[in-house]
Amino acid sequence: MSDELKGFRGRHPIKAIAIVIIIVAIQISLPAEVTPGPAWVIILVELSGIPIVYVSRTLGIVSTPRFRYIMDVYFFLLICSGAANAVLLLGAALDDSGSSGLSLLYAGFGVLTINVLSFGLIYWWIDGGGPVVRLKKQVTQWDFQFPQQLAQGSVWEPTILDYLYVAYTNILAFSPTDAMPLTHRVKLLFTVQSAISVLTVVITVGHAINVLSS
């Protein structure tokens, strides 16, 4: 096994697991009004990402269609959970008898943070066929084009932190600012992430103004 693949087993899944743990921690701390369904169901779904990502350390498993299907389902549920958070945040904001302004303000920032972490994780997993394919230099089609990759003779490879930054800039600018999306699936994911972000930002900013003016 090459040093790069050993590095993948030692570093990248650990970072991904840490991201999943942070997502779960934020979800637990959100007000009940913005948590879809029974809270324990959503938390259990999100926690399932820990063993799934850990298993990805076994390189042979990562490349199997069954494992990739499991990852796709997990990320789909993660997106649905984040979207539901945003919709419920809107409902809570329209309900005068619900949570306080400060509580909803915190919820808004929490939902935005979950958005960044979730989509950053997704972008890291899908780009070029996945992190293992990228490290093995077997990419046939990149999903993102980073500026560092345009330099002649560049051997630079994006890390999970680069994908988190892409997700972060997408919720602020609602358009690519660092890496350009190249494939239809990433453009669709950008659109979904931006839609969730717009809804969340409008509600959060509106409540921030109300809290500051009261």
PDB file of C-alpha atoms in Angstrom, residues 18-185:
ATOM      1  CA  ALA A  18     -15.218  14.555  13.205  1.00  0.00           C
ATOM      2  CA  ILE A  19     -17.477  16.484  10.826  1.00  0.00           C
ATOM      3  CA  VAL A  20     -20.301  13.969  11.340  1.00  0.00           C
ATOM      4  CA  ILE A  21     -19.919  14.265  15.134  1.00  0.00           C
ATOM      5  CA  ILE A  22     -20.125  18.069  14.923  1.00  0.00           C
ATOM      6  CA  ILE A  23     -23.264  17.821  12.761  1.00  0.00           C
ATOM      7  CA  VAL A  24     -24.889  15.528  15.333  1.00  0.00           C
ATOM      8  CA  ALA A  25     -23.860  17.790  18.233  1.00  0.00           C
ATOM      9  CA  ILE A  26     -25.422  20.828  16.561  1.00  0.00           C
ATOM     10  CA  GLN A  27     -28.566  18.882  15.672  1.00  0.00           C
ATOM     11  CA  ILE A  28     -28.992  17.808  19.301  1.00  0.00           C
ATOM     12  CA  SER A  29     -28.674  21.423  20.472  1.00  0.00           C
ATOM     13  CA  LEU A  30     -31.285  22.804  18.051  1.00  0.00           C
ATOM     14  CA  PRO A  31     -34.724  23.765  19.424  1.00  0.00           C
ATOM     15  CA  ALA A  32     -37.340  21.033  19.036  1.00  0.00           C
ATOM     16  CA  GLU A  33     -39.340  23.283  16.690  1.00  0.00           C
ATOM     17  CA  VAL A  34     -36.705  23.021  13.959  1.00  0.00           C
ATOM     18  CA  THR A  35     -35.929  19.309  14.329  1.00  0.00           C
ATOM     19  CA  PRO A  36     -37.884  17.136  11.855  1.00  0.00           C
ATOM     20  CA  GLY A  37     -39.769  14.136  13.193  1.00  0.00           C
ATOM     21  CA  PRO A  38     -38.704  12.378  16.366  1.00  0.00           C
ATOM     22  CA  ALA A  39     -35.313  13.898  17.218  1.00  0.00           C
ATOM     23  CA  TRP A  40     -33.776  10.514  17.947  1.00  0.00           C
ATOM     24  CA  VAL A  41     -34.527   9.298  14.407  1.00  0.00           C
ATOM     25  CA  ILE A  42     -32.677  12.204  12.784  1.00  0.00           C
ATOM     26  CA  ILE A  43     -29.778  11.877  15.213  1.00  0.00           C
ATOM     27  CA  LEU A  44     -29.583   8.120  14.577  1.00  0.00           C
ATOM     28  CA  VAL A  45     -29.514   8.695  10.820  1.00  0.00           C
ATOM     29  CA  GLU A  46     -26.722  11.249  11.161  1.00  0.00           C
ATOM     30  CA  LEU A  47     -24.773   9.065  13.586  1.00  0.00           C
ATOM     31  CA  SER A  48     -24.877   6.214  11.090  1.00  0.00           C
ATOM     32  CA  GLY A  49     -22.345   8.205   9.094  1.00  0.00           C
ATOM     33  CA  ILE A  50     -19.631   7.402  11.664  1.00  0.00           C
ATOM     34  CA  PRO A  51     -19.405   3.631  11.035  1.00  0.00           C
ATOM     35  CA  ILE A  52     -20.019   4.183   7.312  1.00  0.00           C
ATOM     36  CA  VAL A  53     -17.120   6.618   6.974  1.00  0.00           C
ATOM     37  CA  TYR A  54     -14.926   4.469   9.230  1.00  0.00           C
ATOM     38  CA  VAL A  55     -15.525   1.439   7.021  1.00  0.00           C
ATOM     39  CA  SER A  56     -14.325   3.536   4.067  1.00  0.00           C
ATOM     40  CA  ARG A  57     -10.810   3.048   5.504  1.00  0.00           C
ATOM     41  CA  THR A  58     -11.011  -0.421   3.952  1.00  0.00           C
ATOM     42  CA  LEU A  59     -10.058   0.558   0.427  1.00  0.00           C
ATOM     43  CA  GLY A  60     -11.533  -2.515  -1.229  1.00  0.00           C
ATOM     44  CA  ILE A  61     -14.973  -1.750   0.220  1.00  0.00           C
ATOM     45  CA  VAL A  62     -14.962   1.869  -0.966  1.00  0.00           C
ATOM     46  CA  SER A  63     -14.960   0.866  -4.624  1.00  0.00           C
ATOM     47  CA  THR A  64     -17.880  -1.582  -4.396  1.00  0.00           C
ATOM     48  CA  PRO A  65     -21.250  -0.487  -5.866  1.00  0.00           C
ATOM     49  CA  ARG A  66     -23.088  -1.531  -2.687  1.00  0.00           C
ATOM     50  CA  PHE A  67     -20.955   0.701  -0.467  1.00  0.00           C
ATOM     51  CA  ARG A  68     -21.291   3.656  -2.827  1.00  0.00           C
ATOM     52  CA  TYR A  69     -25.059   3.151  -2.828  1.00  0.00           C
ATOM     53  CA  ILE A  70     -25.068   3.198   0.987  1.00  0.00           C
ATOM     54  CA  MET A  71     -23.066   6.435   0.950  1.00  0.00           C
ATOM     55  CA  ASP A  72     -25.444   7.978  -1.607  1.00  0.00           C
ATOM     56  CA  VAL A  73     -28.462   7.114   0.558  1.00  0.00           C
ATOM     57  CA  TYR A  74     -26.766   8.521   3.656  1.00  0.00           C
ATOM     58  CA  PHE A  75     -25.943  11.806   1.941  1.00  0.00           C
ATOM     59  CA  PHE A  76     -29.453  12.043   0.490  1.00  0.00           C
ATOM     60  CA  LEU A  77     -30.921  11.690   3.987  1.00  0.00           C
ATOM     61  CA  LEU A  78     -28.423  14.270   5.252  1.00  0.00           C
ATOM     62  CA  ILE A  79     -29.620  16.756   2.622  1.00  0.00           C
ATOM     63  CA  CYS A  80     -33.274  16.022   3.403  1.00  0.00           C
ATOM     64  CA  SER A  81     -32.629  16.568   7.105  1.00  0.00           C
ATOM     65  CA  GLY A  82     -30.979  19.933   6.457  1.00  0.00           C
ATOM     66  CA  ALA A  83     -33.791  21.014   4.150  1.00  0.00           C
ATOM     67  CA  ALA A  84     -36.371  19.997   6.756  1.00  0.00           C
ATOM     68  CA  ASN A  85     -34.485  22.019   9.382  1.00  0.00           C
ATOM     69  CA  ALA A  86     -34.740  25.102   7.175  1.00  0.00           C
ATOM     70  CA  VAL A  87     -38.455  24.624   6.446  1.00  0.00           C
ATOM     71  CA  LEU A  88     -39.236  24.077  10.130  1.00  0.00           C
ATOM     72  CA  LEU A  89     -37.159  27.163  10.964  1.00  0.00           C
ATOM     73  CA  LEU A  90     -39.456  29.164   8.690  1.00  0.00           C
ATOM     74  CA  GLY A  91     -42.515  27.692  10.396  1.00  0.00           C
ATOM     75  CA  ALA A  92     -41.125  28.528  13.837  1.00  0.00           C
ATOM     76  CA  ALA A  93     -40.380  32.086  12.705  1.00  0.00           C
ATOM     77  CA  LEU A  94     -43.983  32.549  11.553  1.00  0.00           C
ATOM     78  CA  ASP A  95     -45.334  31.172  14.845  1.00  0.00           C
ATOM     79  CA  ASP A  96     -45.382  34.046  17.330  1.00  0.00           C
ATOM     80  CA  SER A  97     -46.111  31.690  20.211  1.00  0.00           C
ATOM     81  CA  GLY A  98     -43.024  29.561  19.549  1.00  0.00           C
ATOM     82  CA  SER A  99     -39.370  29.994  20.417  1.00  0.00           C
ATOM     83  CA  SER A 100     -37.831  33.330  21.363  1.00  0.00           C
ATOM     84  CA  GLY A 101     -35.958  35.491  18.875  1.00  0.00           C
ATOM     85  CA  LEU A 102     -32.585  34.571  20.373  1.00  0.00           C
ATOM     86  CA  SER A 103     -33.411  30.865  20.247  1.00  0.00           C
ATOM     87  CA  LEU A 104     -34.373  31.068  16.581  1.00  0.00           C
ATOM     88  CA  LEU A 105     -31.298  33.182  15.854  1.00  0.00           C
ATOM     89  CA  TYR A 106     -29.118  30.421  17.298  1.00  0.00           C
ATOM     90  CA  ALA A 107     -31.123  27.821  15.355  1.00  0.00           C
ATOM     91  CA  GLY A 108     -30.527  29.739  12.127  1.00  0.00           C
ATOM     92  CA  PHE A 109     -26.773  29.771  12.614  1.00  0.00           C
ATOM     93  CA  GLY A 110     -26.893  26.097  13.592  1.00  0.00           C
ATOM     94  CA  VAL A 111     -28.800  25.143  10.436  1.00  0.00           C
ATOM     95  CA  LEU A 112     -26.330  27.117   8.303  1.00  0.00           C
ATOM     96  CA  THR A 113     -23.399  25.362   9.958  1.00  0.00           C
ATOM     97  CA  ILE A 114     -24.972  21.951   9.361  1.00  0.00           C
ATOM     98  CA  ASN A 115     -25.505  23.002   5.744  1.00  0.00           C
ATOM     99  CA  VAL A 116     -21.810  23.825   5.255  1.00  0.00           C
ATOM    100  CA  LEU A 117     -20.567  20.676   6.982  1.00  0.00           C
ATOM    101  CA  SER A 118     -23.003  18.356   5.201  1.00  0.00           C
ATOM    102  CA  PHE A 119     -22.373  19.651   1.699  1.00  0.00           C
ATOM    103  CA  GLY A 120     -18.638  19.945   2.289  1.00  0.00           C
ATOM    104  CA  LEU A 121     -18.642  16.258   3.190  1.00  0.00           C
ATOM    105  CA  ILE A 122     -20.670  15.414   0.093  1.00  0.00           C
ATOM    106  CA  TYR A 123     -18.403  17.408  -2.232  1.00  0.00           C
ATOM    107  CA  TRP A 124     -15.354  15.692  -0.733  1.00  0.00           C
ATOM    108  CA  TRP A 125     -16.907  12.269  -1.309  1.00  0.00           C
ATOM    109  CA  ILE A 126     -18.070  12.669  -4.916  1.00  0.00           C
ATOM    110  CA  ASP A 127     -15.401  14.817  -6.606  1.00  0.00           C
ATOM    111  CA  GLY A 128     -13.612  12.849  -9.289  1.00  0.00           C
ATOM    112  CA  GLY A 129     -15.110   9.582  -8.086  1.00  0.00           C
ATOM    113  CA  GLY A 130     -14.110   9.918  -4.439  1.00  0.00           C
ATOM    114  CA  PRO A 131     -11.048  10.515  -2.234  1.00  0.00           C
ATOM    115  CA  VAL A 132      -9.453   7.134  -2.912  1.00  0.00           C
ATOM    116  CA  VAL A 133      -9.737   7.542  -6.683  1.00  0.00           C
ATOM    117  CA  ARG A 134      -8.160  11.001  -6.391  1.00  0.00           C
ATOM    118  CA  LEU A 135      -5.260   9.732  -4.295  1.00  0.00           C
ATOM    119  CA  LYS A 136      -4.653   6.842  -6.694  1.00  0.00           C
ATOM    120  CA  LYS A 137      -4.525   9.362  -9.592  1.00  0.00           C
ATOM    121  CA  GLN A 138      -7.318   7.509 -11.420  1.00  0.00           C
ATOM    122  CA  VAL A 139      -9.715  10.423 -11.933  1.00  0.00           C
ATOM    123  CA  THR A 140     -11.334  10.414 -15.381  1.00  0.00           C
ATOM    124  CA  GLN A 141     -13.771  13.292 -14.788  1.00  0.00           C
ATOM    125  CA  TRP A 142     -13.390  16.000 -12.157  1.00  0.00           C
ATOM    126  CA  ASP A 143     -16.552  17.471 -10.650  1.00  0.00           C
ATOM    127  CA  PHE A 144     -14.731  20.616  -9.479  1.00  0.00           C
ATOM    128  CA  GLN A 145     -11.961  22.711 -10.946  1.00  0.00           C
ATOM    129  CA  PHE A 146      -9.802  24.387  -8.317  1.00  0.00           C
ATOM    130  CA  PRO A 147      -7.498  27.288  -9.319  1.00  0.00           C
ATOM    131  CA  GLN A 148      -4.448  25.390  -8.010  1.00  0.00           C
ATOM    132  CA  GLN A 149      -5.089  22.617 -10.550  1.00  0.00           C
ATOM    133  CA  LEU A 150      -4.697  25.003 -13.498  1.00  0.00           C
ATOM    134  CA  ALA A 151      -0.985  25.589 -12.967  1.00  0.00           C
ATOM    135  CA  GLN A 152       1.174  23.733 -15.461  1.00  0.00           C
ATOM    136  CA  GLY A 153       2.587  20.566 -13.947  1.00  0.00           C
ATOM    137  CA  SER A 154       0.524  20.984 -10.782  1.00  0.00           C
ATOM    138  CA  VAL A 155       0.364  17.966  -8.467  1.00  0.00           C
ATOM    139  CA  TRP A 156      -1.878  19.729  -5.951  1.00  0.00           C
ATOM    140  CA  GLU A 157      -4.826  17.712  -4.645  1.00  0.00           C
ATOM    141  CA  PRO A 158      -7.826  19.123  -2.733  1.00  0.00           C
ATOM    142  CA  THR A 159      -8.393  17.992   0.854  1.00  0.00           C
ATOM    143  CA  ILE A 160     -11.595  17.793   2.852  1.00  0.00           C
ATOM    144  CA  LEU A 161     -10.954  21.324   4.162  1.00  0.00           C
ATOM    145  CA  ASP A 162     -10.980  22.650   0.590  1.00  0.00           C
ATOM    146  CA  TYR A 163     -14.432  21.148   0.044  1.00  0.00           C
ATOM    147  CA  LEU A 164     -15.687  22.652   3.306  1.00  0.00           C
ATOM    148  CA  TYR A 165     -14.491  26.032   2.050  1.00  0.00           C
ATOM    149  CA  VAL A 166     -16.344  25.514  -1.239  1.00  0.00           C
ATOM    150  CA  ALA A 167     -19.526  24.763   0.713  1.00  0.00           C
ATOM    151  CA  TYR A 168     -18.950  27.812   2.934  1.00  0.00           C
ATOM    152  CA  THR A 169     -18.464  30.231   0.034  1.00  0.00           C
ATOM    153  CA  ASN A 170     -21.518  28.818  -1.729  1.00  0.00           C
ATOM    154  CA  ILE A 171     -23.831  29.839   1.125  1.00  0.00           C
ATOM    155  CA  LEU A 172     -22.384  33.369   1.188  1.00  0.00           C
ATOM    156  CA  ALA A 173     -22.125  34.193  -2.503  1.00  0.00           C
ATOM    157  CA  PHE A 174     -24.751  31.703  -3.770  1.00  0.00           C
ATOM    158  CA  SER A 175     -22.339  31.101  -6.664  1.00  0.00           C
ATOM    159  CA  PRO A 176     -18.886  29.568  -7.222  1.00  0.00           C
ATOM    160  CA  THR A 177     -16.046  31.708  -5.830  1.00  0.00           C
ATOM    161  CA  ASP A 178     -13.196  29.222  -5.383  1.00  0.00           C
ATOM    162  CA  ALA A 179     -13.830  26.014  -7.301  1.00  0.00           C
ATOM    163  CA  MET A 180     -15.949  25.857 -10.443  1.00  0.00           C
ATOM    164  CA  PRO A 181     -18.601  23.116 -10.709  1.00  0.00           C
ATOM    165  CA  LEU A 182     -18.054  21.086 -13.862  1.00  0.00           C
ATOM    166  CA  THR A 183     -20.700  18.353 -13.780  1.00  0.00           C
ATOM    167  CA  HIS A 184     -24.476  18.416 -13.714  1.00  0.00           C
ATOM    168  CA  ARG A 185     -24.683  16.603 -10.378  1.00  0.00           C
TER     169      ARG A 185
END
